């Protein structure tokens, strides 16, 4: 299993440009998450999904959109990039086991800079 | 709003010593807690978890303690090794939600 994969690894955007961060998992997990991590800070939840066709907002959803058309893929869309969106973005997935251990598996991250 | 925070931003320990990383949380409804390790340039990696019906849970060289009275949890690493150098995050979640709230992290430096 590849686990959680993210593309691209790095990207530089100009203000106002748009892009899609890709995330794919091959563990058949229902739950998927997008986080952003600013320098020296913890992770903040942007959006999450509990299954195909279902998405919901996290702590910091403004400026982002997501879709979940398949179990495997959970792309994150930035429509009008702003300098405040400069961050490292992590995608994660989990089996959603609320009775036992709900391990989130994280991708390697996408480092985004908006100039 | 609810938040999870850490007392110490940086912790330096001698190789072979035990490390204790602390975390405070403010949401009394939180009932599931996880510790993550994040090495430079990588995504967080699950270390150990604990549910609110437990006070202590042990793994391999790691122990998590939960004190619900004062809303505090800690991560103890026994015989700290150079490979333990990383940033450690605690995260909390409330049953019925699907949202994890992460603390800001503690950097652990292991001195040779």
PDB file of N, CA, C and O in Angstrom, chain B residues 6-54:
ATOM      1  N   UNK B   6       0.004  23.403  24.592  1.00  0.00           N
ATOM      2  CA  UNK B   6       1.135  22.759  25.224  1.00  0.00           C
ATOM      3  C   UNK B   6       1.847  23.748  26.106  1.00  0.00           C
ATOM      4  O   UNK B   6       1.879  24.942  25.848  1.00  0.00           O
ATOM      5  N   UNK B   7       2.445  23.241  27.217  1.00  0.00           N
ATOM      6  CA  UNK B   7       3.104  24.121  28.157  1.00  0.00           C
ATOM      7  C   UNK B   7       4.479  24.544  27.658  1.00  0.00           C
ATOM      8  O   UNK B   7       4.884  25.672  27.890  1.00  0.00           O
ATOM      9  N   UNK B   8       5.235  23.651  27.063  1.00  0.00           N
ATOM     10  CA  UNK B   8       6.606  23.922  26.705  1.00  0.00           C
ATOM     11  C   UNK B   8       6.790  23.834  25.211  1.00  0.00           C
ATOM     12  O   UNK B   8       6.578  22.819  24.594  1.00  0.00           O
ATOM     13  N   UNK B   9       7.290  24.890  24.591  1.00  0.00           N
ATOM     14  CA  UNK B   9       7.537  24.822  23.161  1.00  0.00           C
ATOM     15  C   UNK B   9       8.761  23.992  22.793  1.00  0.00           C
ATOM     16  O   UNK B   9       8.806  23.406  21.740  1.00  0.00           O
ATOM     17  N   UNK B  10       9.784  23.945  23.621  1.00  0.00           N
ATOM     18  CA  UNK B  10      11.009  23.193  23.353  1.00  0.00           C
ATOM     19  C   UNK B  10      11.449  22.462  24.599  1.00  0.00           C
ATOM     20  O   UNK B  10      11.461  23.042  25.677  1.00  0.00           O
ATOM     21  N   UNK B  11      11.811  21.211  24.421  1.00  0.00           N
ATOM     22  CA  UNK B  11      12.296  20.393  25.513  1.00  0.00           C
ATOM     23  C   UNK B  11      13.601  19.730  25.093  1.00  0.00           C
ATOM     24  O   UNK B  11      13.642  19.053  24.072  1.00  0.00           O
ATOM     25  N   UNK B  12      14.655  19.954  25.870  1.00  0.00           N
ATOM     26  CA  UNK B  12      15.947  19.335  25.584  1.00  0.00           C
ATOM     27  C   UNK B  12      16.251  18.303  26.662  1.00  0.00           C
ATOM     28  O   UNK B  12      16.165  18.613  27.851  1.00  0.00           O
ATOM     29  N   UNK B  13      16.590  17.085  26.252  1.00  0.00           N
ATOM     30  CA  UNK B  13      16.894  16.021  27.206  1.00  0.00           C
ATOM     31  C   UNK B  13      18.148  15.294  26.775  1.00  0.00           C
ATOM     32  O   UNK B  13      18.484  15.238  25.585  1.00  0.00           O
ATOM     33  N   UNK B  14      18.833  14.734  27.734  1.00  0.00           N
ATOM     34  CA  UNK B  14      20.017  13.940  27.451  1.00  0.00           C
ATOM     35  C   UNK B  14      19.605  12.568  26.946  1.00  0.00           C
ATOM     36  O   UNK B  14      18.608  11.996  27.404  1.00  0.00           O
ATOM     37  N   UNK B  15      20.365  12.076  26.004  1.00  0.00           N
ATOM     38  CA  UNK B  15      20.116  10.724  25.494  1.00  0.00           C
ATOM     39  C   UNK B  15      20.105   9.737  26.654  1.00  0.00           C
ATOM     40  O   UNK B  15      20.974   9.768  27.518  1.00  0.00           O
ATOM     41  N   UNK B  16      19.125   8.892  26.684  1.00  0.00           N
ATOM     42  CA  UNK B  16      19.005   7.887  27.735  1.00  0.00           C
ATOM     43  C   UNK B  16      18.082   8.311  28.864  1.00  0.00           C
ATOM     44  O   UNK B  16      17.601   7.451  29.628  1.00  0.00           O
ATOM     45  N   UNK B  17      17.853   9.622  28.990  1.00  0.00           N
ATOM     46  CA  UNK B  17      16.933  10.095  30.029  1.00  0.00           C
ATOM     47  C   UNK B  17      15.485   9.894  29.578  1.00  0.00           C
ATOM     48  O   UNK B  17      15.209   9.635  28.410  1.00  0.00           O
ATOM     49  N   UNK B  18      14.587  10.068  30.528  1.00  0.00           N
ATOM     50  CA  UNK B  18      13.164  10.023  30.205  1.00  0.00           C
ATOM     51  C   UNK B  18      12.673  11.421  29.843  1.00  0.00           C
ATOM     52  O   UNK B  18      13.130  12.416  30.403  1.00  0.00           O
ATOM     53  N   UNK B  19      11.731  11.487  28.910  1.00  0.00           N
ATOM     54  CA  UNK B  19      11.151  12.766  28.485  1.00  0.00           C
ATOM     55  C   UNK B  19       9.687  12.801  28.879  1.00  0.00           C
ATOM     56  O   UNK B  19       8.989  11.787  28.813  1.00  0.00           O
ATOM     57  N   UNK B  20       9.245  13.981  29.274  1.00  0.00           N
ATOM     58  CA  UNK B  20       7.831  14.174  29.566  1.00  0.00           C
ATOM     59  C   UNK B  20       7.348  15.401  28.817  1.00  0.00           C
ATOM     60  O   UNK B  20       7.859  16.511  29.015  1.00  0.00           O
ATOM     61  N   UNK B  21       6.376  15.208  27.958  1.00  0.00           N
ATOM     62  CA  UNK B  21       5.795  16.301  27.191  1.00  0.00           C
ATOM     63  C   UNK B  21       4.359  16.476  27.656  1.00  0.00           C
ATOM     64  O   UNK B  21       3.612  15.496  27.742  1.00  0.00           O
ATOM     65  N   UNK B  22       3.990  17.708  27.953  1.00  0.00           N
ATOM     66  CA  UNK B  22       2.683  17.982  28.539  1.00  0.00           C
ATOM     67  C   UNK B  22       1.737  18.669  27.563  1.00  0.00           C
ATOM     68  O   UNK B  22       2.165  19.331  26.620  1.00  0.00           O
ATOM     69  N   UNK B  23       0.457  18.513  27.833  1.00  0.00           N
ATOM     70  CA  UNK B  23      -0.572  19.106  26.988  1.00  0.00           C
ATOM     71  C   UNK B  23      -1.786  19.419  27.850  1.00  0.00           C
ATOM     72  O   UNK B  23      -2.193  18.595  28.680  1.00  0.00           O
ATOM     73  N   UNK B  24      -2.344  20.605  27.659  1.00  0.00           N
ATOM     74  CA  UNK B  24      -3.569  20.983  28.344  1.00  0.00           C
ATOM     75  C   UNK B  24      -4.684  21.111  27.324  1.00  0.00           C
ATOM     76  O   UNK B  24      -4.456  21.547  26.200  1.00  0.00           O
ATOM     77  N   UNK B  25      -5.872  20.724  27.713  1.00  0.00           N
ATOM     78  CA  UNK B  25      -7.012  20.897  26.834  1.00  0.00           C
ATOM     79  C   UNK B  25      -8.123  21.594  27.603  1.00  0.00           C
ATOM     80  O   UNK B  25      -8.186  21.511  28.829  1.00  0.00           O
ATOM     81  N   UNK B  26      -8.982  22.276  26.882  1.00  0.00           N
ATOM     82  CA  UNK B  26      -9.984  23.091  27.562  1.00  0.00           C
ATOM     83  C   UNK B  26     -11.401  22.560  27.408  1.00  0.00           C
ATOM     84  O   UNK B  26     -12.299  22.991  28.144  1.00  0.00           O
ATOM     85  N   UNK B  27     -11.620  21.626  26.467  1.00  0.00           N
ATOM     86  CA  UNK B  27     -12.962  21.128  26.232  1.00  0.00           C
ATOM     87  C   UNK B  27     -13.218  19.893  27.085  1.00  0.00           C
ATOM     88  O   UNK B  27     -12.680  18.819  26.821  1.00  0.00           O
ATOM     89  N   UNK B  28     -14.027  20.040  28.103  1.00  0.00           N
ATOM     90  CA  UNK B  28     -14.307  18.916  28.997  1.00  0.00           C
ATOM     91  C   UNK B  28     -15.072  17.800  28.298  1.00  0.00           C
ATOM     92  O   UNK B  28     -15.135  16.682  28.802  1.00  0.00           O
ATOM     93  N   UNK B  29     -15.649  18.083  27.142  1.00  0.00           N
ATOM     94  CA  UNK B  29     -16.374  17.048  26.390  1.00  0.00           C
ATOM     95  C   UNK B  29     -15.444  16.166  25.564  1.00  0.00           C
ATOM     96  O   UNK B  29     -15.864  15.122  25.065  1.00  0.00           O
ATOM     97  N   UNK B  30     -14.187  16.548  25.442  1.00  0.00           N
ATOM     98  CA  UNK B  30     -13.233  15.738  24.678  1.00  0.00           C
ATOM     99  C   UNK B  30     -13.059  14.394  25.362  1.00  0.00           C
ATOM    100  O   UNK B  30     -12.874  14.319  26.573  1.00  0.00           O
ATOM    101  N   UNK B  31     -13.121  13.333  24.569  1.00  0.00           N
ATOM    102  CA  UNK B  31     -13.025  12.004  25.167  1.00  0.00           C
ATOM    103  C   UNK B  31     -12.063  11.080  24.423  1.00  0.00           C
ATOM    104  O   UNK B  31     -11.999   9.886  24.697  1.00  0.00           O
ATOM    105  N   UNK B  32     -11.333  11.637  23.480  1.00  0.00           N
ATOM    106  CA  UNK B  32     -10.354  10.837  22.753  1.00  0.00           C
ATOM    107  C   UNK B  32      -9.153  11.720  22.480  1.00  0.00           C
ATOM    108  O   UNK B  32      -9.298  12.831  21.969  1.00  0.00           O
ATOM    109  N   UNK B  33      -7.964  11.205  22.795  1.00  0.00           N
ATOM    110  CA  UNK B  33      -6.749  11.988  22.694  1.00  0.00           C
ATOM    111  C   UNK B  33      -5.662  11.167  22.012  1.00  0.00           C
ATOM    112  O   UNK B  33      -5.546   9.965  22.241  1.00  0.00           O
ATOM    113  N   UNK B  34      -4.895  11.866  21.191  1.00  0.00           N
ATOM    114  CA  UNK B  34      -3.836  11.200  20.438  1.00  0.00           C
ATOM    115  C   UNK B  34      -2.560  12.021  20.542  1.00  0.00           C
ATOM    116  O   UNK B  34      -2.608  13.256  20.537  1.00  0.00           O
ATOM    117  N   UNK B  35      -1.439  11.337  20.599  1.00  0.00           N
ATOM    118  CA  UNK B  35      -0.134  11.971  20.465  1.00  0.00           C
ATOM    119  C   UNK B  35       0.444  11.615  19.099  1.00  0.00           C
ATOM    120  O   UNK B  35       0.419  10.453  18.685  1.00  0.00           O
ATOM    121  N   UNK B  36       0.971  12.662  18.438  1.00  0.00           N
ATOM    122  CA  UNK B  36       1.623  12.483  17.149  1.00  0.00           C
ATOM    123  C   UNK B  36       3.063  12.944  17.236  1.00  0.00           C
ATOM    124  O   UNK B  36       3.393  13.857  17.979  1.00  0.00           O
ATOM    125  N   UNK B  37       3.883  12.341  16.397  1.00  0.00           N
ATOM    126  CA  UNK B  37       5.278  12.743  16.234  1.00  0.00           C
ATOM    127  C   UNK B  37       5.455  13.244  14.814  1.00  0.00           C
ATOM    128  O   UNK B  37       5.005  12.602  13.864  1.00  0.00           O
ATOM    129  N   UNK B  38       6.098  14.405  14.680  1.00  0.00           N
ATOM    130  CA  UNK B  38       6.339  14.925  13.340  1.00  0.00           C
ATOM    131  C   UNK B  38       7.806  15.240  13.160  1.00  0.00           C
ATOM    132  O   UNK B  38       8.354  16.120  13.822  1.00  0.00           O
ATOM    133  N   UNK B  39       8.432  14.499  12.267  1.00  0.00           N
ATOM    134  CA  UNK B  39       9.820  14.765  11.931  1.00  0.00           C
ATOM    135  C   UNK B  39       9.876  15.826  10.834  1.00  0.00           C
ATOM    136  O   UNK B  39       8.916  16.021  10.094  1.00  0.00           O
ATOM    137  N   UNK B  40      11.019  16.464  10.748  1.00  0.00           N
ATOM    138  CA  UNK B  40      11.176  17.581   9.822  1.00  0.00           C
ATOM    139  C   UNK B  40      10.837  17.169   8.388  1.00  0.00           C
ATOM    140  O   UNK B  40      11.354  16.169   7.883  1.00  0.00           O
ATOM    141  N   UNK B  41       9.957  17.929   7.760  1.00  0.00           N
ATOM    142  CA  UNK B  41       9.612  17.682   6.361  1.00  0.00           C
ATOM    143  C   UNK B  41       8.650  16.538   6.130  1.00  0.00           C
ATOM    144  O   UNK B  41       8.409  16.159   4.980  1.00  0.00           O
ATOM    145  N   UNK B  42       8.088  15.990   7.211  1.00  0.00           N
ATOM    146  CA  UNK B  42       7.170  14.855   7.062  1.00  0.00           C
ATOM    147  C   UNK B  42       5.826  15.169   7.696  1.00  0.00           C
ATOM    148  O   UNK B  42       5.683  16.110   8.454  1.00  0.00           O
ATOM    149  N   UNK B  43       4.862  14.338   7.384  1.00  0.00           N
ATOM    150  CA  UNK B  43       3.566  14.454   8.019  1.00  0.00           C
ATOM    151  C   UNK B  43       3.585  13.842   9.409  1.00  0.00           C
ATOM    152  O   UNK B  43       4.473  13.058   9.746  1.00  0.00           O
ATOM    153  N   UNK B  44       2.628  14.202  10.247  1.00  0.00           N
ATOM    154  CA  UNK B  44       2.553  13.624  11.598  1.00  0.00           C
ATOM    155  C   UNK B  44       2.372  12.109  11.554  1.00  0.00           C
ATOM    156  O   UNK B  44       1.741  11.578  10.640  1.00  0.00           O
ATOM    157  N   UNK B  45       2.904  11.467  12.577  1.00  0.00           N
ATOM    158  CA  UNK B  45       2.816  10.011  12.683  1.00  0.00           C
ATOM    159  C   UNK B  45       2.210   9.651  14.031  1.00  0.00           C
ATOM    160  O   UNK B  45       2.646  10.148  15.072  1.00  0.00           O
ATOM    161  N   UNK B  46       1.213   8.795  14.015  1.00  0.00           N
ATOM    162  CA  UNK B  46       0.537   8.361  15.240  1.00  0.00           C
ATOM    163  C   UNK B  46       1.527   7.679  16.184  1.00  0.00           C
ATOM    164  O   UNK B  46       2.343   6.850  15.781  1.00  0.00           O
ATOM    165  N   UNK B  47       1.458   8.055  17.476  1.00  0.00           N
ATOM    166  CA  UNK B  47       2.292   7.397  18.483  1.00  0.00           C
ATOM    167  C   UNK B  47       1.428   6.534  19.395  1.00  0.00           C
ATOM    168  O   UNK B  47       1.640   5.326  19.522  1.00  0.00           O
ATOM    169  N   UNK B  48       0.479   7.170  20.055  1.00  0.00           N
ATOM    170  CA  UNK B  48      -0.333   6.468  21.033  1.00  0.00           C
ATOM    171  C   UNK B  48      -1.610   7.262  21.272  1.00  0.00           C
ATOM    172  O   UNK B  48      -1.636   8.479  21.072  1.00  0.00           O
ATOM    173  N   UNK B  49      -2.645   6.572  21.682  1.00  0.00           N
ATOM    174  CA  UNK B  49      -3.907   7.255  21.952  1.00  0.00           C
ATOM    175  C   UNK B  49      -4.450   6.824  23.304  1.00  0.00           C
ATOM    176  O   UNK B  49      -3.978   5.853  23.917  1.00  0.00           O
ATOM    177  N   UNK B  50      -5.450   7.549  23.779  1.00  0.00           N
ATOM    178  CA  UNK B  50      -6.100   7.192  25.027  1.00  0.00           C
ATOM    179  C   UNK B  50      -7.527   7.733  25.005  1.00  0.00           C
ATOM    180  O   UNK B  50      -7.772   8.834  24.491  1.00  0.00           O
ATOM    181  N   UNK B  51      -8.427   6.952  25.564  1.00  0.00           N
ATOM    182  CA  UNK B  51      -9.820   7.411  25.670  1.00  0.00           C
ATOM    183  C   UNK B  51     -10.076   7.872  27.092  1.00  0.00           C
ATOM    184  O   UNK B  51      -9.346   7.516  28.023  1.00  0.00           O
ATOM    185  N   UNK B  52     -11.122   8.622  27.272  1.00  0.00           N
ATOM    186  CA  UNK B  52     -11.347   9.278  28.554  1.00  0.00           C
ATOM    187  C   UNK B  52     -11.755   8.310  29.658  1.00  0.00           C
ATOM    188  O   UNK B  52     -11.787   8.705  30.830  1.00  0.00           O
ATOM    189  N   UNK B  53     -12.042   7.064  29.304  1.00  0.00           N
ATOM    190  CA  UNK B  53     -12.369   6.093  30.351  1.00  0.00           C
ATOM    191  C   UNK B  53     -11.110   5.425  30.918  1.00  0.00           C
ATOM    192  O   UNK B  53     -11.203   4.487  31.707  1.00  0.00           O
ATOM    193  N   UNK B  54      -9.946   5.929  30.491  1.00  0.00           N
ATOM    194  CA  UNK B  54      -8.670   5.414  30.977  1.00  0.00           C
ATOM    195  C   UNK B  54      -7.843   6.561  31.538  1.00  0.00           C
ATOM    196  O   UNK B  54      -8.015   7.719  31.143  1.00  0.00           O
TER     197      UNK B  54
END
